XYZ file of N, CA and C in Angstrom:
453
model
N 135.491 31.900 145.078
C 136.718 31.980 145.832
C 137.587 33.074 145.224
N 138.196 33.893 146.287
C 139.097 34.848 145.612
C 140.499 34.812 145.777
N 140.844 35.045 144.616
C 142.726 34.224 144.674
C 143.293 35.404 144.790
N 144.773 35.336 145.236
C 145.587 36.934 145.262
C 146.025 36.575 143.678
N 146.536 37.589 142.917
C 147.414 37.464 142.042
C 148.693 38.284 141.948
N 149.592 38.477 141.154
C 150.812 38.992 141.104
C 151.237 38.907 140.124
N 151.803 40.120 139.563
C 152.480 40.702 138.171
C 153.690 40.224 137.995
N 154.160 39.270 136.953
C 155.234 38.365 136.801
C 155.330 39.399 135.541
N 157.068 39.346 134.684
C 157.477 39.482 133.882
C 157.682 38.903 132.824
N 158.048 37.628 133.215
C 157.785 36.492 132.315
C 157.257 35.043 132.385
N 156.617 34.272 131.219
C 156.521 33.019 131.294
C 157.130 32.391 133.055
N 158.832 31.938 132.580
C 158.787 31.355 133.659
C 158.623 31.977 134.660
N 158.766 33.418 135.451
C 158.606 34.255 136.993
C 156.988 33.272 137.053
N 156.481 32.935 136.097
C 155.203 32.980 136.581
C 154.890 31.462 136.471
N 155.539 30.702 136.167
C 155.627 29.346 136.644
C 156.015 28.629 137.574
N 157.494 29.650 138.205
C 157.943 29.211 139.491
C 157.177 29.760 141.383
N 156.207 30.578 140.730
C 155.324 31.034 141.645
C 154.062 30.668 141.715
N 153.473 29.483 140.715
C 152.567 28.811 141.125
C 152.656 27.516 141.387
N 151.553 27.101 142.654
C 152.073 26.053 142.577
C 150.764 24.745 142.163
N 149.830 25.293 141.588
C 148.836 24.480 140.265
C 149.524 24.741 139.368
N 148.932 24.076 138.128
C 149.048 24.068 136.503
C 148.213 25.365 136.396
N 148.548 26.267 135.174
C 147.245 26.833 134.666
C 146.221 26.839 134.079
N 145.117 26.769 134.164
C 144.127 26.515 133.282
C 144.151 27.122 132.111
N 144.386 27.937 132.072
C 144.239 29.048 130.738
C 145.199 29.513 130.952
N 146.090 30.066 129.481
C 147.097 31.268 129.148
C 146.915 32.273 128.058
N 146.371 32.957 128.340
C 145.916 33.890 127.354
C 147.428 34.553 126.373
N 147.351 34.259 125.179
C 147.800 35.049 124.609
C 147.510 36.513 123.713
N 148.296 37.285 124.209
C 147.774 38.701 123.366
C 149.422 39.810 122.711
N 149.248 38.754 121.584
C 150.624 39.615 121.039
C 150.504 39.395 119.731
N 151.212 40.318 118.783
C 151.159 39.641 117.473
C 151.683 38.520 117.303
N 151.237 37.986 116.741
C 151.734 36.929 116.159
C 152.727 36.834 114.976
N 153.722 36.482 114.882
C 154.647 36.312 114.117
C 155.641 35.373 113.894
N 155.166 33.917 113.544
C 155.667 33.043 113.654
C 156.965 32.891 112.516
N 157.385 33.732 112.221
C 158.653 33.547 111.179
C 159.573 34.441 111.465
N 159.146 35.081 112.838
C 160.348 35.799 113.631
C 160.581 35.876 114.946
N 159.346 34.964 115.342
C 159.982 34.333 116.739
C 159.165 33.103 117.280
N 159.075 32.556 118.148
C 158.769 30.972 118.783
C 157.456 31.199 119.694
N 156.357 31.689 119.462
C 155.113 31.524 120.446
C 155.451 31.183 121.430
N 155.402 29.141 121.049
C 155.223 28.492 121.376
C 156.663 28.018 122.725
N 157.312 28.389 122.508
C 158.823 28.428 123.109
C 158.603 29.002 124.263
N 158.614 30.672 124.269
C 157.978 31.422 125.283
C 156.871 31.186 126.187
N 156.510 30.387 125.693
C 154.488 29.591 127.000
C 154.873 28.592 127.680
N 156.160 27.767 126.934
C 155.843 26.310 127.342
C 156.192 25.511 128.648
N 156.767 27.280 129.511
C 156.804 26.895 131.033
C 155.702 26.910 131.643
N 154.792 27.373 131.323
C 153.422 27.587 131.812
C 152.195 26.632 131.465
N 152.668 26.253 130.528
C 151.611 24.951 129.600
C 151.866 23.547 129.991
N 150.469 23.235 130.843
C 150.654 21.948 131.314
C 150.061 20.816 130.633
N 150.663 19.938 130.066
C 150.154 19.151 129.133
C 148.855 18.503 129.735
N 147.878 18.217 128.280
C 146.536 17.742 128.857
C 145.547 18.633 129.828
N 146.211 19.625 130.351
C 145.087 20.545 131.234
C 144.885 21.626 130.623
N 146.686 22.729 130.564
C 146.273 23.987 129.839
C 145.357 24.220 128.948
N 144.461 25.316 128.700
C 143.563 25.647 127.807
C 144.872 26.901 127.056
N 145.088 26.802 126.325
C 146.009 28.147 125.015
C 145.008 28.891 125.024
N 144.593 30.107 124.725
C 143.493 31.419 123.793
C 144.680 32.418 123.517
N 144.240 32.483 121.805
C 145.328 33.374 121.518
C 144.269 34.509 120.608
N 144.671 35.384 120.770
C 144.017 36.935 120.114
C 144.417 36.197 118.660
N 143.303 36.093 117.988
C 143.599 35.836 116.204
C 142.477 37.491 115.837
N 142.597 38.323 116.552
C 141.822 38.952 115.665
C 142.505 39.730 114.038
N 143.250 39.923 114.226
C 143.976 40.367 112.923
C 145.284 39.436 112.709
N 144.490 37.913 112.545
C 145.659 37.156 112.011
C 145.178 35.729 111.723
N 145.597 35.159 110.835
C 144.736 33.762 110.114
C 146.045 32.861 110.315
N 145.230 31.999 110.904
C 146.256 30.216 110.953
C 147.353 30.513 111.532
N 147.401 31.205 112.977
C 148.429 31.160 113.662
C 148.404 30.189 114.465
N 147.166 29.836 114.738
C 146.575 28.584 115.789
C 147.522 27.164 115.282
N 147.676 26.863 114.084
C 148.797 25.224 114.369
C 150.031 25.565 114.524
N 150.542 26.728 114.739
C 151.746 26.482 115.383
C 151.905 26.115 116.904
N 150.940 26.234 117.188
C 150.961 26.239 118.869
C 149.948 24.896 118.953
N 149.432 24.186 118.143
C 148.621 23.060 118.181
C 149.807 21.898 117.717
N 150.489 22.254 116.874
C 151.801 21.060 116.506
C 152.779 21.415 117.631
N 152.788 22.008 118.311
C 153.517 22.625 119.877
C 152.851 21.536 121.091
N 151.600 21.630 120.758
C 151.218 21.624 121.900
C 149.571 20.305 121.860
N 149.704 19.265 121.384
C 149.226 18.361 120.818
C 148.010 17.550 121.431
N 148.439 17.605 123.191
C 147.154 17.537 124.052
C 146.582 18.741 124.625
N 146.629 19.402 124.263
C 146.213 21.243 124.761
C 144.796 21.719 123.634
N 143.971 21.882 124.298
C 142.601 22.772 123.621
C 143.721 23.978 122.998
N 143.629 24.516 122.515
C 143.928 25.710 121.409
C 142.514 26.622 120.665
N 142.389 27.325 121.590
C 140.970 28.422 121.261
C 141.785 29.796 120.029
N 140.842 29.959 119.881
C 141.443 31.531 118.930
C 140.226 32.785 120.036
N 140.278 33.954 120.092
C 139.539 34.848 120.432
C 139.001 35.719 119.245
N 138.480 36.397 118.941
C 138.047 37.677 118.029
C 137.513 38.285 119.170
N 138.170 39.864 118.919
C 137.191 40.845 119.218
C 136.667 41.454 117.943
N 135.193 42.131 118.306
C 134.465 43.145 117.381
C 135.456 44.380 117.250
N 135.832 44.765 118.954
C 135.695 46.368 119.515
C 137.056 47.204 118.133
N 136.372 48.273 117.486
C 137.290 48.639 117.276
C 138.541 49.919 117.584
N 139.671 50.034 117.617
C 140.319 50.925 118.455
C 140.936 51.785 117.617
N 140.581 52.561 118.194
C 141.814 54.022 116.974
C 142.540 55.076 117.951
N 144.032 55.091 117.479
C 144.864 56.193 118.340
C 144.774 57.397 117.778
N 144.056 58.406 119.174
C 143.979 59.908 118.962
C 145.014 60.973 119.248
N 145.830 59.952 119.981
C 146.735 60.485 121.043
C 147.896 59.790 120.939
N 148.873 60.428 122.245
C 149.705 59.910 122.605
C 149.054 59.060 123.791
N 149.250 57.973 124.016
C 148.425 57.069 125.000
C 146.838 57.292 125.514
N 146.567 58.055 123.881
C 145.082 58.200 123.749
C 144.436 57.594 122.946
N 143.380 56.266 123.402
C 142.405 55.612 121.865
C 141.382 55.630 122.292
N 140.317 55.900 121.335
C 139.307 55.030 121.328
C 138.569 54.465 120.870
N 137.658 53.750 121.649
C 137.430 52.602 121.540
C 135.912 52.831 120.499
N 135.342 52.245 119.402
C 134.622 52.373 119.026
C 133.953 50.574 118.230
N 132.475 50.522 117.796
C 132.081 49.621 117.804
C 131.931 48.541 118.641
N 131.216 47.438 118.235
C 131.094 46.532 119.028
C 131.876 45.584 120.038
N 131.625 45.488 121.286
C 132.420 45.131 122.031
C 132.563 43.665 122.125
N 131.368 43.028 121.231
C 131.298 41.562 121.467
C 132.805 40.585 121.387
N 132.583 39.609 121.921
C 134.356 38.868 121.536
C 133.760 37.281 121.348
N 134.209 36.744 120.455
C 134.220 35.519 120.225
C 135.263 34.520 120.400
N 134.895 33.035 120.913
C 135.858 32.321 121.098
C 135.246 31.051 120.789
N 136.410 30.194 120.114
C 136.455 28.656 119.440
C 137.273 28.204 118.494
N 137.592 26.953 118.720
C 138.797 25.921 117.989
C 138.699 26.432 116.197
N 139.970 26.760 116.049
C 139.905 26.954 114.588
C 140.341 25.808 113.948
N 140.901 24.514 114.554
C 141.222 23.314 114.134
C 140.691 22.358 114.464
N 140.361 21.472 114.257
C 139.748 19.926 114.949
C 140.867 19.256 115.571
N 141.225 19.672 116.948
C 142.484 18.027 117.269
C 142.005 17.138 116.959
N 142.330 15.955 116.109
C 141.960 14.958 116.226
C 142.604 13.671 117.718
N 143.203 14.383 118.472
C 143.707 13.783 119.881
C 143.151 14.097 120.924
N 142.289 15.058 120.329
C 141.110 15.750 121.911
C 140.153 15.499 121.311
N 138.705 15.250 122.178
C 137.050 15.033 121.423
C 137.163 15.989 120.941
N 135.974 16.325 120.292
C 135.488 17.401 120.130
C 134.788 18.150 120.755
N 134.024 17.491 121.571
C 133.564 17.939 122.888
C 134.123 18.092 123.982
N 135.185 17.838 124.175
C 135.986 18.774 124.943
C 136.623 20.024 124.675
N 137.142 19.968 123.113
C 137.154 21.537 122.670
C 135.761 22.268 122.831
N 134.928 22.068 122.385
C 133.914 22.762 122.941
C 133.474 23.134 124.593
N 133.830 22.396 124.946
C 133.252 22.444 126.928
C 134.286 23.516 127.311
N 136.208 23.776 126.308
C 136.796 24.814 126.646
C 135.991 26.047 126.803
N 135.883 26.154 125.541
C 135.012 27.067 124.736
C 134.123 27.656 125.282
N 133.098 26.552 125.825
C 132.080 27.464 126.669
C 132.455 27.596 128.174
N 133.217 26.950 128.648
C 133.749 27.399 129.934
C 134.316 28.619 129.906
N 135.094 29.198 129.228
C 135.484 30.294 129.052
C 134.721 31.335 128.750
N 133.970 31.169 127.682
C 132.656 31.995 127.357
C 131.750 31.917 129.101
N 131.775 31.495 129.687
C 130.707 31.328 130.834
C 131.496 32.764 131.747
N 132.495 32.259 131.731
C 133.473 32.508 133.144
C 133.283 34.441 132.427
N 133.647 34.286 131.334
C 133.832 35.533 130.951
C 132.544 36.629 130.971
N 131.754 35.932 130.412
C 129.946 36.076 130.866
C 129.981 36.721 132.036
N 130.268 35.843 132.772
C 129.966 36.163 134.619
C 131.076 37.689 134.908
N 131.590 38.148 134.077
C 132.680 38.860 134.216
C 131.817 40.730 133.380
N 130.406 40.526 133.252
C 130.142 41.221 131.575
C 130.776 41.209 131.057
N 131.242 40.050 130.225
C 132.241 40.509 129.096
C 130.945 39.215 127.645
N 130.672 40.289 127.144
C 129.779 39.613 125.732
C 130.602 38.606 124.735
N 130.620 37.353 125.325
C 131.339 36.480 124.622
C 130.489 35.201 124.201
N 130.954 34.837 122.805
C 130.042 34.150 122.186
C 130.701 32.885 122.269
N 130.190 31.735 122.019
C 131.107 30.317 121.464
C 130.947 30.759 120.106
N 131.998 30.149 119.194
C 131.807 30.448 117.666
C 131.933 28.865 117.314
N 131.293 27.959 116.529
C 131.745 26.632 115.914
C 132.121 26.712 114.722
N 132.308 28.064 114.133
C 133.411 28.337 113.097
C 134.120 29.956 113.287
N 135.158 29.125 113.948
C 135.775 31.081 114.310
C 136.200 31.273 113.230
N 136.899 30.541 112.166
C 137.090 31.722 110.872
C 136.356 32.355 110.744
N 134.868 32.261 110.489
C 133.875 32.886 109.749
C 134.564 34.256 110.366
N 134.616 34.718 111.797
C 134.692 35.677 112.722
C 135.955 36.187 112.093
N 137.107 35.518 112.253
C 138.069 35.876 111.706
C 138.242 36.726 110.464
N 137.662 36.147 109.125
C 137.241 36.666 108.009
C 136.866 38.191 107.937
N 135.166 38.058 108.647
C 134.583 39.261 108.733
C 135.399 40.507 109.439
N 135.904 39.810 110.707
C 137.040 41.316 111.373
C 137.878 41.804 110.325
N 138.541 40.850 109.640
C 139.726 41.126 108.655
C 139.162 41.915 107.521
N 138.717 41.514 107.017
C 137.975 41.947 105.406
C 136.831 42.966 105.785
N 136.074 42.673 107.168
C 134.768 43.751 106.819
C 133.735 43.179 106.410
């Protein structure tokens, strides 16, 4: 099925124009939880018990419980990408290495199975699949985390 979509500005523009929950909210920003609220900014969009969270941890460790003590019935995925990017330019990069991306719970809820964090996990990995996009389940995304960071 093909849905229209539309470019909202923020969280809420984009809560008051749907009229499901979202399944997923991708996050892709730094993370910086000691200078501003993630979790604050999503939480028009985050429907308890359904939303799936994915937040870009590729260059960042244990950002995931702030948004898991946020957000307590919510799957909370982390992403890694491989790909790496370098600016040549002025709104010139590129893109070099592996494009693979990984995704999975860097915490255990103990209020969700565990198998339902996982069924996120690979639902997303599927959907993204079907998309070519080379995405793995990870059942330890630090490991992923680690290696991007350190090398």
């Amino acid at each position: 099925m093909l849905t229209r979509f539309k470019v909202v500005r923020t969280p809420e523009e984009a809560a008051k124009t749907s009229r499901a929950p979202y399944d997923y909210v991708l996050l892709c920003i730094k993370a910086l939880p000691d200078v501003y609220d993630i979790a604050s900014i999503i939480e028009s969009v985050v429907a308890p018990q359904h939303t799936c969270i994915l937040i870009n941890t590729t260059h960042s460790l244990g950002v995931e419980s702030y948004l898991e003590q946020r957000f307590p019935t919510n799957v909370v995925l982390s992403l890694v990408a491989g790909a790496e990017l370098s600016q040549v330019g002025a709104s010139e990069f590129e893109h070099k290495g592996s494009a693979d991306i990984w995704v999975g719970p860097a915490n255990r809820n103990p209020s969700i199975p565990a198998s339902i964090q996982s069924d996120m996990a690979e639902a997303l990995a599927m959907t993204l699949s079907s998309g070519q996009v080379d995405c793995k389940v990870s059942t330890n995304i630090r490991q992923q985390q680690y290696e991007r960071m350190i090398g």
